[in-house]
Short mmCIF file of C-alpha atoms in Angstrom, two decimals:
data_model
loop_
_atom_site.label_atom_id
_atom_site.label_comp_id
_atom_site.label_asym_id
_atom_site.label_seq_id
_atom_site.Cartn_x
_atom_site.Cartn_y
_atom_site.Cartn_z
CA MET A 1 0.08 0.09 -0.07
CA ALA A 2 2.84 2.42 1.10
CA GLN A 3 4.62 1.28 -1.97
CA SER A 4 1.84 1.95 -4.32
CA THR A 5 1.63 5.44 -2.75
CA HIS A 6 5.14 6.24 -3.42
CA SER A 7 5.11 5.16 -6.79
CA HIS A 8 2.04 7.29 -7.57
CA GLY A 9 3.92 10.24 -5.95
CA SER A 10 7.12 9.61 -8.23
CA HIS A 11 4.96 9.24 -11.18
CA GLY A 12 3.52 12.59 -10.38
CA HIS A 13 6.89 14.19 -10.34
CA GLY A 14 7.87 12.46 -13.47
CA GLN A 15 4.79 13.95 -15.11
CA GLY A 16 5.71 17.40 -13.86
CA HIS A 17 9.07 17.21 -15.58
CA GLY A 18 7.49 15.85 -18.58
CA GLY A 19 5.18 18.82 -18.66
CA HIS A 20 8.22 20.96 -19.25
CA GLU A 21 8.29 19.94 -22.76
CA GLY A 22 4.60 19.25 -23.36
CA GLY A 23 3.53 22.39 -21.31
CA HIS A 24 2.71 24.46 -24.49
CA GLY A 25 -0.52 22.77 -25.24
CA SER A 26 -1.43 20.77 -28.49
CA LEU A 27 -3.44 21.75 -31.58
CA LYS A 28 -6.23 19.78 -29.97
CA SER A 29 -6.29 21.67 -26.88
CA TYR A 30 -6.33 24.98 -28.89
CA VAL A 31 -9.15 23.89 -31.06
CA ILE A 32 -11.18 22.45 -28.07
CA GLY A 33 -10.65 25.88 -26.41
CA PHE A 34 -11.66 27.79 -29.58
CA LEU A 35 -14.80 25.83 -30.03
CA LEU A 36 -15.88 26.12 -26.23
CA SER A 37 -15.11 29.82 -26.38
CA ILE A 38 -17.35 30.23 -29.44
CA VAL A 39 -20.31 28.13 -27.91
CA LEU A 40 -19.82 30.17 -24.59
CA THR A 41 -20.22 33.53 -26.73
CA ILE A 42 -23.08 32.50 -28.92
CA ILE A 43 -25.41 31.29 -26.11
CA PRO A 44 -25.50 34.72 -24.35
CA LEU A 45 -26.05 36.40 -27.62
CA VAL A 46 -28.83 34.30 -28.51
CA VAL A 47 -30.51 34.62 -25.17
CA VAL A 48 -30.31 38.31 -24.90
CA MET A 49 -31.07 39.03 -28.52
CA ASN A 50 -34.19 37.08 -28.34
CA ASP A 51 -35.26 37.98 -24.93
CA MET A 52 -35.54 34.50 -23.83
CA MET A 53 -35.45 34.81 -20.11
CA SER A 54 -36.23 36.98 -17.36
CA LYS A 55 -33.90 40.07 -16.78
CA ASN A 56 -32.40 38.77 -13.53
CA GLY A 57 -32.16 35.29 -14.74
CA THR A 58 -30.33 36.64 -17.85
CA ILE A 59 -27.75 38.78 -15.83
CA VAL A 60 -27.00 35.58 -13.71
CA LEU A 61 -26.77 33.27 -16.90
CA ILE A 62 -24.42 35.79 -18.92
CA LEU A 63 -22.17 36.38 -16.06
CA ILE A 64 -21.70 32.65 -15.29
CA LEU A 65 -21.08 32.03 -18.96
CA ALA A 66 -18.47 34.88 -19.04
CA VAL A 67 -16.79 33.59 -16.07
CA LEU A 68 -16.61 29.94 -17.85
CA GLN A 69 -15.11 31.77 -20.98
CA PHE A 70 -12.53 33.11 -18.75
CA VAL A 71 -11.62 29.52 -17.38
CA VAL A 72 -11.57 28.18 -20.95
CA GLN A 73 -9.02 30.79 -21.85
CA LEU A 74 -7.01 30.20 -18.80
CA TRP A 75 -7.03 26.64 -19.22
CA PHE A 76 -6.83 25.79 -23.03
CA PHE A 77 -4.92 28.88 -24.31
CA MET A 78 -2.83 30.23 -21.22
CA HIS A 79 -2.03 26.91 -19.89
CA LEU A 80 -2.35 28.28 -16.51
CA LYS A 81 -1.53 24.91 -14.60
CA GLU A 82 1.37 24.02 -16.70
CA GLY A 83 5.08 25.46 -16.52
CA GLU A 84 7.32 25.88 -13.56
CA ASN A 85 5.92 29.00 -12.21
CA ALA A 86 2.34 27.57 -12.12
CA LYS A 87 1.71 28.07 -8.28
CA TRP A 88 3.13 31.47 -8.41
CA ASN A 89 0.74 32.31 -11.47
CA ILE A 90 -2.21 30.79 -9.79
CA ALA A 91 -1.37 32.74 -6.36
CA ALA A 92 -1.25 35.94 -8.18
CA LEU A 93 -4.47 35.31 -10.04
CA LEU A 94 -6.26 34.43 -7.05
CA PHE A 95 -5.01 37.72 -5.18
CA ALA A 96 -6.10 39.55 -8.31
CA VAL A 97 -9.54 38.24 -8.38
CA LEU A 98 -9.91 38.84 -4.65
CA ILE A 99 -9.18 42.44 -5.24
CA LEU A 100 -11.39 42.63 -8.36
CA VAL A 101 -14.49 41.15 -6.35
CA VAL A 102 -13.80 43.63 -3.42
CA VAL A 103 -13.65 46.57 -5.71
CA VAL A 104 -16.54 45.82 -8.03
CA ALA A 105 -18.87 44.20 -5.44
CA GLY A 106 -17.90 47.03 -2.99
CA SER A 107 -18.55 49.77 -5.23
CA ILE A 108 -22.04 48.42 -6.34
CA TRP A 109 -22.98 47.82 -2.83
CA ILE A 110 -22.06 51.27 -1.45
CA MET A 111 -23.37 53.19 -4.63
CA THR A 112 -26.55 51.31 -4.42
CA TYR A 113 -27.46 52.53 -0.90
CA ASN A 114 -25.71 55.92 -1.28
CA THR A 115 -28.90 58.05 -1.09
CA VAL A 116 -26.83 61.32 -1.47
CA ALA A 117 -25.59 60.72 -5.04
CA HIS A 118 -29.14 59.86 -6.33
CA MET B 1 12.30 1.69 -5.03
CA ALA B 2 13.89 3.86 -2.16
CA ASN B 3 16.67 4.44 -4.72
CA THR B 4 14.15 5.64 -7.31
CA VAL B 5 12.35 7.93 -4.70
CA SER B 6 15.71 9.53 -3.33
CA HIS B 7 16.52 10.15 -7.02
CA GLN B 8 13.26 11.71 -7.72
CA ALA B 9 13.69 13.93 -4.64
CA GLY B 10 17.19 15.04 -5.76
CA ASP B 11 15.84 15.65 -9.21
CA HIS B 12 13.10 17.98 -7.58
CA HIS B 13 15.56 19.85 -5.79
CA GLY B 14 17.46 20.64 -8.98
CA HIS B 15 14.31 21.60 -10.56
CA GLU B 16 13.62 23.98 -7.64
CA HIS B 17 16.82 25.70 -8.60
CA GLY B 18 15.63 25.96 -12.06
CA HIS B 19 13.37 28.72 -11.09
CA HIS B 20 16.17 31.01 -11.43
CA ASP B 21 15.98 30.77 -15.11
CA PRO B 22 15.87 34.46 -16.11
CA GLU B 23 13.31 33.97 -19.09
CA SER B 24 10.75 32.02 -17.04
CA LEU B 25 11.14 34.85 -14.28
CA LYS B 26 10.44 37.37 -16.83
CA THR B 27 7.37 35.53 -17.93
CA LEU B 28 6.28 35.34 -14.26
CA GLY B 29 6.77 39.04 -13.90
CA PHE B 30 4.74 39.74 -17.11
CA TRP B 31 2.04 37.66 -15.41
CA ILE B 32 2.04 39.77 -12.22
CA PHE B 33 1.85 43.03 -14.54
CA LEU B 34 -1.24 41.22 -16.19
CA MET B 35 -2.82 40.77 -12.74
CA THR B 36 -2.23 44.46 -11.89
CA ASP B 37 -4.13 45.21 -15.16
CA VAL B 38 -6.97 42.86 -13.91
CA ILE B 39 -7.20 45.31 -11.14
CA ILE B 40 -7.27 48.42 -13.30
CA PHE B 41 -10.00 46.80 -15.58
CA GLY B 42 -11.90 45.99 -12.53
CA CYS B 43 -11.82 49.65 -11.34
CA LEU B 44 -13.00 50.75 -14.62
CA PHE B 45 -15.74 48.16 -14.78
CA ALA B 46 -16.79 49.24 -11.14
CA VAL B 47 -17.07 52.97 -12.29
CA TYR B 48 -19.13 52.00 -15.48
CA ILE B 49 -21.46 49.77 -13.59
CA VAL B 50 -21.98 52.38 -10.97
CA LEU B 51 -22.40 55.23 -13.68
CA ARG B 52 -24.35 53.30 -16.31
CA ASN B 53 -27.79 54.67 -15.36
CA ASN B 54 -26.60 58.27 -15.12
CA THR B 55 -27.38 59.25 -18.57
CA ALA B 56 -28.14 63.05 -17.79
CA GLY B 57 -30.64 63.40 -20.48
CA GLY B 58 -28.36 62.08 -23.00
CA PRO B 59 -28.74 58.69 -25.10
CA THR B 60 -29.16 55.55 -23.19
CA ALA B 61 -27.11 52.07 -23.72
CA GLU B 62 -30.24 50.72 -25.48
CA GLU B 63 -30.43 53.71 -28.00
CA LEU B 64 -26.79 53.78 -28.62
CA PHE B 65 -25.24 50.30 -28.91
CA LYS B 66 -25.46 48.62 -32.32
CA MET B 67 -25.00 44.91 -31.76
CA PRO B 68 -23.98 43.84 -35.42
CA GLY B 69 -20.67 45.57 -35.25
CA VAL B 70 -20.07 44.31 -31.63
CA ILE B 71 -20.69 40.74 -32.54
CA ALA B 72 -18.43 41.05 -35.41
CA GLU B 73 -15.78 42.61 -33.06
CA THR B 74 -16.23 39.63 -30.55
CA PHE B 75 -15.87 36.92 -33.08
CA ILE B 76 -12.89 38.70 -34.61
CA LEU B 77 -11.11 39.00 -31.22
CA LEU B 78 -11.88 35.44 -30.20
CA THR B 79 -10.39 34.07 -33.54
CA SER B 80 -7.32 36.14 -33.07
CA SER B 81 -6.86 34.94 -29.53
CA PHE B 82 -6.88 31.27 -31.21
CA THR B 83 -4.59 32.24 -34.05
CA SER B 84 -1.96 33.80 -31.52
CA GLY B 85 -2.31 30.29 -29.85
CA LEU B 86 -1.54 28.65 -33.12
CA ALA B 87 1.48 30.92 -33.52
CA VAL B 88 2.92 29.75 -30.26
CA LEU B 89 2.23 26.03 -31.17
CA MET B 90 4.21 26.76 -34.46
CA MET B 91 6.93 28.48 -32.61
CA HIS B 92 7.48 25.27 -30.44
CA ALA B 93 7.47 23.02 -33.46
CA GLY B 94 10.43 25.22 -34.48
CA LYS B 95 8.69 26.71 -37.66
CA LYS B 96 9.48 30.26 -37.96
CA LYS B 97 7.61 31.02 -41.12
CA ALA B 98 4.36 29.67 -39.91
CA LEU B 99 5.00 31.34 -36.52
CA ILE B 100 5.33 34.86 -38.28
CA GLY B 101 2.42 34.05 -40.55
CA TRP B 102 0.13 33.22 -37.57
CA LEU B 103 1.27 36.38 -35.89
CA ALA B 104 0.39 38.38 -39.06
CA VAL B 105 -2.99 36.90 -39.19
CA THR B 106 -3.39 37.65 -35.51
CA ALA B 107 -2.32 41.32 -36.10
CA LEU B 108 -4.70 41.61 -38.95
CA LEU B 109 -7.65 40.47 -37.14
CA GLY B 110 -6.64 43.01 -34.21
CA ALA B 111 -6.39 45.78 -36.67
CA ALA B 112 -9.89 44.89 -37.94
CA PHE B 113 -11.14 44.83 -34.36
CA ILE B 114 -9.75 48.29 -33.66
CA GLY B 115 -11.02 49.65 -37.00
CA LEU B 116 -14.44 48.48 -36.22
CA GLU B 117 -14.29 49.96 -32.73
CA LEU B 118 -12.98 53.29 -34.06
CA TYR B 119 -15.82 53.40 -36.36
CA GLU B 120 -18.23 52.77 -33.59
CA PHE B 121 -16.75 55.48 -31.56
CA VAL B 122 -16.84 58.03 -34.46
CA GLU B 123 -20.48 57.20 -35.13
CA MET B 124 -21.56 57.88 -31.54
CA VAL B 125 -19.69 61.07 -31.42
CA HIS B 126 -21.54 62.27 -34.68
CA GLU B 127 -24.82 61.25 -32.89
CA GLY B 128 -23.67 63.49 -30.12
CA ALA B 129 -22.79 60.99 -27.55
CA THR B 130 -19.08 62.15 -26.38
CA ILE B 131 -17.38 61.32 -23.43
CA SER B 132 -18.59 64.36 -21.67
CA THR B 133 -22.07 63.92 -22.50
CA SER B 134 -23.07 61.89 -19.32
CA GLY B 135 -21.57 59.81 -16.62
CA PHE B 136 -22.56 56.60 -18.47
CA LEU B 137 -20.68 57.82 -21.50
CA SER B 138 -17.70 58.99 -19.61
CA GLY B 139 -17.46 55.46 -18.05
CA PHE B 140 -18.19 53.77 -21.38
CA PHE B 141 -15.53 55.64 -23.21
CA THR B 142 -13.04 55.06 -20.54
CA LEU B 143 -13.48 51.30 -20.08
CA VAL B 144 -13.89 50.44 -23.80
CA GLY B 145 -11.21 52.97 -24.93
CA THR B 146 -8.81 51.60 -22.38
CA HIS B 147 -9.32 47.99 -23.74
CA GLY B 148 -8.81 49.50 -27.26
CA LEU B 149 -5.79 51.11 -26.31
CA HIS B 150 -4.39 47.78 -24.91
CA VAL B 151 -5.09 46.06 -27.98
CA SER B 152 -3.47 49.06 -30.17
CA ILE B 153 -0.22 48.67 -28.00
CA GLY B 154 -0.44 44.99 -28.67
CA LEU B 155 -0.57 45.46 -32.46
CA ILE B 156 2.67 47.63 -32.38
CA TRP B 157 4.35 45.17 -30.20
CA MET B 158 3.25 42.32 -32.43
CA VAL B 159 4.70 44.11 -35.56
CA GLY B 160 7.99 44.75 -33.71
CA LEU B 161 8.27 41.02 -32.71
CA MET B 162 7.63 39.96 -36.16
CA LEU B 163 10.59 41.91 -37.38
CA GLN B 164 12.72 40.80 -34.46
CA LEU B 165 11.83 37.15 -35.23
CA ARG B 166 12.73 37.63 -39.03
CA ARG B 167 15.96 38.94 -38.19
CA ARG B 168 16.92 36.76 -35.03
CA GLY B 169 14.90 33.69 -35.56
CA ILE B 170 13.52 31.68 -32.51
CA THR B 171 15.94 31.87 -29.80
CA PRO B 172 15.22 31.61 -25.94
CA VAL B 173 14.69 35.29 -25.74
CA THR B 174 12.47 35.65 -28.69
CA LYS B 175 10.55 32.42 -27.55
CA ARG B 176 9.82 34.08 -24.19
CA LYS B 177 8.74 37.26 -26.03
CA VAL B 178 6.25 35.48 -28.08
CA GLU B 179 4.88 33.63 -25.03
CA VAL B 180 4.31 36.69 -23.10
CA LEU B 181 2.64 38.48 -26.05
CA SER B 182 0.24 35.69 -26.62
CA LEU B 183 -0.60 35.78 -22.68
CA TYR B 184 -1.28 39.47 -23.19
CA TRP B 185 -3.42 38.77 -26.28
CA HIS B 186 -5.60 36.08 -24.47
CA PHE B 187 -5.96 38.27 -21.73
CA LEU B 188 -7.26 41.07 -23.80
CA ASP B 189 -9.87 38.59 -25.16
CA VAL B 190 -10.90 37.72 -21.91
CA VAL B 191 -11.26 41.37 -20.90
CA TRP B 192 -13.44 41.88 -24.04
CA ILE B 193 -15.76 39.08 -22.98
CA PHE B 194 -16.45 40.89 -20.01
CA VAL B 195 -17.11 44.25 -21.80
CA LEU B 196 -19.34 42.38 -24.24
CA THR B 197 -21.28 40.94 -21.13
CA VAL B 198 -21.31 43.77 -18.58
CA VAL B 199 -21.34 46.68 -21.17
CA TYR B 200 -23.26 45.61 -24.22
CA LEU B 201 -25.27 42.77 -23.48
CA MET B 202 -26.61 44.07 -20.21
CA GLY B 203 -26.91 47.54 -22.04
CA VAL B 204 -29.33 46.21 -24.70
CA MET B 205 -31.21 43.92 -22.42
#
């Protein structure tokens, strides 16, 4: 049991090293990413242009699809999880997203209840 | 087995030292710049969202935005994000001509995007919707204009890099430059998707 864990661990390392060469994605991953991003763009366009859903439902849906599109680009085009600095890339990204959410959500929250400006 | 494990551990140690490779550190540094750019765009999005209903008697988003042009811009930029990925793929295959070719396609698509956006802006200004008309339009032109400025700078950068690639070929340094430029380009595509969603789609809803 312990042995199998070990061999699994070393396999993971081996893959990490292999990822050095293969860490730039393949044609397949770019094509999949491109197709996904097209689908994720067409859905909100169709839903909004044809007024297919209630206003709040549409807002939630198109925001979710935009975030998914972001994930697709990070994963298939930017290869966020590959390369030797992957963990630093992710740490910086998470920090930026935290600041982003605080600034955007905080601004909306404050200005919604700001009776002086309206 | 124990031997293999200790070998792997030693190997990993050597790998840790590999972090001081200057080219990969520069890529990391560029990524951190991109993350600060995320925050800049985040602030501009916050400003736009807060101001978008303050039209001060001027035109509203619904009256102003023409979706066909915006949809064309979106697909042009999406495709250029894909072709810049193909350029990186060709670079790793060592194909210099194909690399420069795909970069040229990416640059042409980027130029088409900027052309359409400028046309849209000029049309708006002719209709009397300028940056000083209302809070909504100040936020709009600042946000969308900053994105357009990023794309324009990327275009100049891309042409310069194509010239350098032609002269110096694919070296560790030019390789890193192409990688960093393609990160920048994918990033701009992501920002545009949020512009499309928050500004245009929510504007015409």
